[in-house]
Amino acid sequence: GENVEQHPSTLSVQEGDSAVIKCTYSDSASNYFPWYKQELGKRPQLIIDIRSNVGEKKDQRIAVTLNKTAKHFSLHITETQPEDSAVYFCAANDRGSTLGRLYFGRGTQLTVWP
Amino acid sequence: DAGVIQSPRHEVTEMGQEVTLRCKPISGHNSLFWYRQTMMRGLELLIYFNNNVPIDDSGMPEDRFSAKMPNASFSTLKIQPSEPRDSAVYFCASSSGGTQYFGPGTRLLVL
């Protein structure tokens, strides 16, 4: 099956700085890459996703880039705020399957210092 | 839309007792996933169903764990007998082939 690696495991930034989280995947057939944010004690919630037919997607301060050749994708958060502090998970789908199985990275604990 | 519903939200039980976790997926979603989350092991997929049929249960840790989906709107995850190492947050998620939407989770503590 798919293998998703996520780095770094922890990330601390000053408020207003940018944060970048990187993931790699192993299966070139994967075509859907969501990112989830999990606040302490809460459920993982989708914040942005990208499909393999595009290289970049933006939503306000959040952007995701995808490099299919290198099989890696990244989450970029600009102008970070303390409320961005959470665990972020990347994921990749199962060989383009319509069954919807996702393979998750181990997560990145992002801390934004005021 | 009420989203994915899980019950109970918290469960405290003693070792050896049976525990049943319940999940109602989002209406119209045909895939349902059970995850376990711990600090040590992160987010683990235990089992998932498609159109009520179990597709992959390779993540179920041992025979003490079982899951059913008798219809499109209900699933259970049962642990019998429970052990302290089963303490974790158990999430149910549903999808219609793409984005997975997670329930609020059940926080299980086995004493």
mmCIF file of C-alpha atoms in Angstrom:
data_model
loop_
_atom_site.group_PDB
_atom_site.id
_atom_site.type_symbol
_atom_site.label_atom_id
_atom_site.label_comp_id
_atom_site.label_asym_id
_atom_site.label_seq_id
_atom_site.Cartn_x
_atom_site.Cartn_y
_atom_site.Cartn_z
ATOM 1 C CA GLY A 1 0.000 0.000 0.000
ATOM 2 C CA GLU A 2 0.821 3.685 0.020
ATOM 3 C CA ASN A 3 3.480 5.036 2.436
ATOM 4 C CA VAL A 4 3.306 8.677 3.520
ATOM 5 C CA GLU A 5 6.213 10.349 5.324
ATOM 6 C CA GLN A 6 5.762 13.721 7.008
ATOM 7 C CA HIS A 7 8.357 16.212 8.241
ATOM 8 C CA PRO A 8 9.050 17.838 10.579
ATOM 9 C CA SER A 9 7.350 16.191 13.534
ATOM 10 C CA THR A 10 7.413 19.468 15.466
ATOM 11 C CA LEU A 11 7.631 23.046 14.250
ATOM 12 C CA SER A 12 7.776 26.265 16.247
ATOM 13 C CA VAL A 13 7.423 29.661 14.606
ATOM 14 C CA GLN A 14 6.915 33.231 15.695
ATOM 15 C CA GLU A 15 3.552 34.816 15.010
ATOM 16 C CA GLY A 16 3.575 36.371 11.561
ATOM 17 C CA ASP A 17 6.215 34.029 10.175
ATOM 18 C CA SER A 18 5.526 31.319 7.595
ATOM 19 C CA ALA A 19 5.355 27.591 8.288
ATOM 20 C CA VAL A 20 6.014 24.797 5.817
ATOM 21 C CA ILE A 21 5.238 21.105 6.333
ATOM 22 C CA LYS A 22 6.412 18.534 3.797
ATOM 23 C CA CYS A 23 5.159 15.069 2.895
ATOM 24 C CA THR A 24 6.321 12.394 0.507
ATOM 25 C CA TYR A 25 4.336 9.472 -0.858
ATOM 26 C CA SER A 26 5.344 6.228 -2.496
ATOM 27 C CA ASP A 27 2.556 5.287 -4.914
ATOM 28 C CA SER A 28 2.520 7.251 -8.150
ATOM 29 C CA ALA A 29 -1.124 6.199 -8.688
ATOM 30 C CA SER A 30 -2.284 8.339 -5.728
ATOM 31 C CA ASN A 31 -4.236 11.309 -7.003
ATOM 32 C CA TYR A 32 -5.818 12.976 -3.973
ATOM 33 C CA PHE A 33 -3.893 14.700 -1.157
ATOM 34 C CA PRO A 34 -5.808 16.248 1.745
ATOM 35 C CA TRP A 35 -4.479 18.098 4.769
ATOM 36 C CA TYR A 36 -6.138 17.907 8.154
ATOM 37 C CA LYS A 37 -5.795 20.126 11.206
ATOM 38 C CA GLN A 38 -6.409 18.682 14.657
ATOM 39 C CA GLU A 39 -6.682 21.003 17.612
ATOM 40 C CA LEU A 40 -6.120 19.645 21.092
ATOM 41 C CA GLY A 41 -8.971 17.378 22.121
ATOM 42 C CA LYS A 42 -10.797 17.824 18.823
ATOM 43 C CA ARG A 43 -11.330 15.774 15.669
ATOM 44 C CA PRO A 44 -9.140 16.068 12.554
ATOM 45 C CA GLN A 45 -10.729 18.552 10.169
ATOM 46 C CA LEU A 46 -9.991 19.057 6.502
ATOM 47 C CA ILE A 47 -8.375 22.419 5.793
ATOM 48 C CA ILE A 48 -7.315 22.064 2.165
ATOM 49 C CA ASP A 49 -6.840 19.369 -0.442
ATOM 50 C CA ILE A 50 -5.301 19.024 -3.886
ATOM 51 C CA ARG A 51 -5.758 16.630 -6.752
ATOM 52 C CA SER A 52 -3.026 15.428 -9.052
ATOM 53 C CA ASN A 53 -4.235 17.471 -12.028
ATOM 54 C CA VAL A 54 -3.062 20.731 -10.418
ATOM 55 C CA GLY A 55 0.260 21.812 -8.970
ATOM 56 C CA GLU A 56 -0.871 24.396 -6.436
ATOM 57 C CA LYS A 57 -3.971 25.469 -4.574
ATOM 58 C CA LYS A 58 -4.505 28.444 -2.264
ATOM 59 C CA ASP A 59 -7.109 29.355 0.309
ATOM 60 C CA GLN A 60 -6.378 32.647 2.042
ATOM 61 C CA ARG A 61 -3.269 32.083 4.197
ATOM 62 C CA ILE A 62 -3.005 28.387 3.350
ATOM 63 C CA ALA A 63 -1.548 26.872 0.207
ATOM 64 C CA VAL A 64 -0.620 23.375 -0.893
ATOM 65 C CA THR A 65 1.858 22.474 -3.616
ATOM 66 C CA LEU A 66 2.242 19.135 -5.359
ATOM 67 C CA ASN A 67 5.214 17.760 -7.274
ATOM 68 C CA LYS A 68 4.074 14.532 -8.920
ATOM 69 C CA THR A 69 7.461 13.760 -10.408
ATOM 70 C CA ALA A 70 9.181 13.876 -7.047
ATOM 71 C CA LYS A 71 6.111 12.505 -5.255
ATOM 72 C CA HIS A 72 5.978 15.142 -2.595
ATOM 73 C CA PHE A 73 3.512 17.774 -1.468
ATOM 74 C CA SER A 74 3.725 20.603 1.024
ATOM 75 C CA LEU A 75 1.497 22.776 3.177
ATOM 76 C CA HIS A 76 2.370 26.447 3.434
ATOM 77 C CA ILE A 77 0.856 28.711 6.078
ATOM 78 C CA THR A 78 1.664 32.399 5.800
ATOM 79 C CA GLU A 79 1.254 35.118 8.434
ATOM 80 C CA THR A 80 0.849 32.503 11.149
ATOM 81 C CA GLN A 81 -1.369 33.233 14.144
ATOM 82 C CA PRO A 82 -1.530 31.578 17.573
ATOM 83 C CA GLU A 83 -4.793 29.888 16.572
ATOM 84 C CA ASP A 84 -2.879 28.021 13.858
ATOM 85 C CA SER A 85 -1.248 25.996 16.650
ATOM 86 C CA ALA A 86 -2.380 22.389 16.182
ATOM 87 C CA VAL A 87 -1.308 19.032 14.781
ATOM 88 C CA TYR A 88 -1.387 18.901 10.997
ATOM 89 C CA PHE A 89 -1.725 15.634 9.075
ATOM 90 C CA CYS A 90 -1.093 15.046 5.402
ATOM 91 C CA ALA A 91 -2.621 12.103 3.583
ATOM 92 C CA ALA A 92 -2.689 10.383 0.208
ATOM 93 C CA ASN A 93 -5.388 8.169 -1.233
ATOM 94 C CA ASP A 94 -5.134 4.523 -2.105
ATOM 95 C CA ARG A 95 -3.892 4.039 -5.683
ATOM 96 C CA GLY A 96 -6.583 6.262 -7.087
ATOM 97 C CA SER A 97 -9.227 4.032 -5.531
ATOM 98 C CA THR A 98 -12.791 5.288 -5.292
ATOM 99 C CA LEU A 99 -13.173 3.527 -1.948
ATOM 100 C CA GLY A 100 -11.727 6.532 -0.236
ATOM 101 C CA ARG A 101 -9.034 4.960 1.934
ATOM 102 C CA LEU A 102 -6.407 7.500 2.999
ATOM 103 C CA TYR A 103 -2.877 6.908 4.234
ATOM 104 C CA PHE A 104 -1.909 9.476 6.849
ATOM 105 C CA GLY A 105 1.454 10.914 7.817
ATOM 106 C CA ARG A 106 2.468 10.861 11.498
ATOM 107 C CA GLY A 107 1.555 14.497 11.983
ATOM 108 C CA THR A 108 3.362 17.786 12.668
ATOM 109 C CA GLN A 109 2.831 19.646 15.919
ATOM 110 C CA LEU A 110 2.868 23.328 14.964
ATOM 111 C CA THR A 111 3.295 25.885 17.721
ATOM 112 C CA VAL A 112 2.928 29.576 16.936
ATOM 113 C CA TRP A 113 4.393 31.851 19.603
ATOM 114 C CA PRO A 114 2.802 35.271 20.081
ATOM 115 C CA ASP B 1 -26.143 18.034 8.008
ATOM 116 C CA ALA B 2 -25.317 16.703 11.472
ATOM 117 C CA GLY B 3 -21.980 15.268 10.415
ATOM 118 C CA VAL B 4 -20.600 11.979 11.684
ATOM 119 C CA ILE B 5 -22.076 11.077 15.049
ATOM 120 C CA GLN B 6 -20.302 8.932 17.619
ATOM 121 C CA SER B 7 -21.370 7.648 20.985
ATOM 122 C CA PRO B 8 -20.466 7.582 23.732
ATOM 123 C CA ARG B 9 -18.110 10.564 23.776
ATOM 124 C CA HIS B 10 -16.328 9.270 26.853
ATOM 125 C CA GLU B 11 -16.129 5.780 28.278
ATOM 126 C CA VAL B 12 -14.409 4.611 31.432
ATOM 127 C CA THR B 13 -14.464 0.898 32.098
ATOM 128 C CA GLU B 14 -12.593 -1.755 33.955
ATOM 129 C CA MET B 15 -10.281 -4.283 32.407
ATOM 130 C CA GLY B 16 -12.165 -7.320 31.155
ATOM 131 C CA GLN B 17 -15.395 -5.496 30.430
ATOM 132 C CA GLU B 18 -16.994 -5.316 26.991
ATOM 133 C CA VAL B 19 -16.955 -1.945 25.269
ATOM 134 C CA THR B 20 -19.149 -0.991 22.315
ATOM 135 C CA LEU B 21 -18.535 2.168 20.328
ATOM 136 C CA ARG B 22 -21.146 3.439 17.907
ATOM 137 C CA CYS B 23 -21.030 5.504 14.753
ATOM 138 C CA LYS B 24 -23.576 7.056 12.419
ATOM 139 C CA PRO B 25 -21.975 8.177 9.147
ATOM 140 C CA ILE B 26 -23.031 11.154 7.061
ATOM 141 C CA SER B 27 -26.111 10.290 5.025
ATOM 142 C CA GLY B 28 -25.186 9.286 1.499
ATOM 143 C CA HIS B 29 -21.594 8.360 2.300
ATOM 144 C CA ASN B 30 -20.770 4.815 1.244
ATOM 145 C CA SER B 31 -17.430 4.337 3.025
ATOM 146 C CA LEU B 32 -16.896 4.181 6.768
ATOM 147 C CA PHE B 33 -13.596 4.060 8.622
ATOM 148 C CA TRP B 34 -12.636 3.279 12.229
ATOM 149 C CA TYR B 35 -9.384 4.803 13.531
ATOM 150 C CA ARG B 36 -7.564 4.639 16.840
ATOM 151 C CA GLN B 37 -5.367 7.533 17.961
ATOM 152 C CA THR B 38 -2.685 7.400 20.648
ATOM 153 C CA MET B 39 0.375 9.500 21.350
ATOM 154 C CA MET B 40 2.663 6.551 20.734
ATOM 155 C CA ARG B 41 1.158 5.177 17.509
ATOM 156 C CA GLY B 42 -0.549 8.196 16.004
ATOM 157 C CA LEU B 43 -3.661 7.734 13.865
ATOM 158 C CA GLU B 44 -4.145 4.062 12.964
ATOM 159 C CA LEU B 45 -6.761 2.696 10.576
ATOM 160 C CA LEU B 46 -8.441 -0.297 12.200
ATOM 161 C CA ILE B 47 -11.023 -1.305 9.601
ATOM 162 C CA TYR B 48 -13.064 0.194 6.816
ATOM 163 C CA PHE B 49 -16.317 -0.639 5.080
ATOM 164 C CA ASN B 50 -17.614 0.129 1.629
ATOM 165 C CA ASN B 51 -21.357 -0.232 1.022
ATOM 166 C CA ASN B 52 -21.603 -1.928 4.446
ATOM 167 C CA VAL B 53 -19.056 -4.611 3.490
ATOM 168 C CA PRO B 54 -15.736 -4.855 5.386
ATOM 169 C CA ILE B 55 -12.954 -4.225 2.892
ATOM 170 C CA ASP B 56 -9.813 -4.323 5.001
ATOM 171 C CA ASP B 57 -9.589 -5.283 8.667
ATOM 172 C CA SER B 58 -5.822 -5.800 8.726
ATOM 173 C CA GLY B 59 -5.466 -2.949 11.194
ATOM 174 C CA MET B 60 -7.603 -4.619 13.857
ATOM 175 C CA PRO B 61 -5.054 -5.324 16.585
ATOM 176 C CA GLU B 62 -6.339 -8.709 17.697
ATOM 177 C CA ASP B 63 -9.376 -10.950 17.991
ATOM 178 C CA ARG B 64 -10.675 -8.946 20.926
ATOM 179 C CA PHE B 65 -11.693 -6.275 18.408
ATOM 180 C CA SER B 66 -14.655 -6.691 16.079
ATOM 181 C CA ALA B 67 -16.656 -4.310 13.913
ATOM 182 C CA LYS B 68 -19.982 -4.502 12.152
ATOM 183 C CA MET B 69 -21.993 -2.367 9.798
ATOM 184 C CA PRO B 70 -25.513 -3.823 9.649
ATOM 185 C CA ASN B 71 -26.836 -0.979 7.485
ATOM 186 C CA ALA B 72 -25.737 2.202 5.754
ATOM 187 C CA SER B 73 -26.427 4.396 8.770
ATOM 188 C CA PHE B 74 -24.863 2.508 11.655
ATOM 189 C CA SER B 75 -21.626 0.820 12.651
ATOM 190 C CA THR B 76 -20.201 -0.572 15.876
ATOM 191 C CA LEU B 77 -16.723 -1.316 17.113
ATOM 192 C CA LYS B 78 -16.603 -3.778 19.966
ATOM 193 C CA ILE B 79 -13.751 -4.663 22.294
ATOM 194 C CA GLN B 80 -14.205 -7.802 24.365
ATOM 195 C CA PRO B 81 -12.501 -8.164 26.769
ATOM 196 C CA SER B 82 -11.018 -4.709 27.105
ATOM 197 C CA GLU B 83 -7.464 -4.119 28.359
ATOM 198 C CA PRO B 84 -5.692 -0.994 29.668
ATOM 199 C CA ARG B 85 -3.609 -0.785 26.467
ATOM 200 C CA ASP B 86 -6.848 -0.235 24.521
ATOM 201 C CA SER B 87 -7.117 3.214 26.099
ATOM 202 C CA ALA B 88 -7.170 5.698 23.227
ATOM 203 C CA VAL B 89 -9.412 7.994 21.236
ATOM 204 C CA TYR B 90 -11.425 6.100 18.653
ATOM 205 C CA PHE B 91 -12.584 8.047 15.615
ATOM 206 C CA CYS B 92 -15.139 7.085 13.031
ATOM 207 C CA ALA B 93 -14.991 8.785 9.628
ATOM 208 C CA SER B 94 -17.108 8.568 6.502
ATOM 209 C CA SER B 95 -16.653 9.532 2.880
ATOM 210 C CA SER B 96 -18.211 9.200 -0.542
ATOM 211 C CA GLY B 97 -14.907 8.332 -2.206
ATOM 212 C CA GLY B 98 -12.776 11.381 -1.472
ATOM 213 C CA THR B 99 -12.666 13.594 1.584
ATOM 214 C CA GLN B 100 -13.072 11.826 4.883
ATOM 215 C CA TYR B 101 -15.125 13.550 7.568
ATOM 216 C CA PHE B 102 -14.349 12.596 11.128
ATOM 217 C CA GLY B 103 -16.696 12.208 14.043
ATOM 218 C CA PRO B 104 -15.940 13.799 17.425
ATOM 219 C CA GLY B 105 -14.335 10.613 18.698
ATOM 220 C CA THR B 106 -14.836 8.389 21.725
ATOM 221 C CA ARG B 107 -12.264 8.787 24.469
ATOM 222 C CA LEU B 108 -11.840 5.345 26.031
ATOM 223 C CA LEU B 109 -10.102 4.714 29.316
ATOM 224 C CA VAL B 110 -9.699 1.142 30.500
ATOM 225 C CA LEU B 111 -8.643 0.866 34.131
#
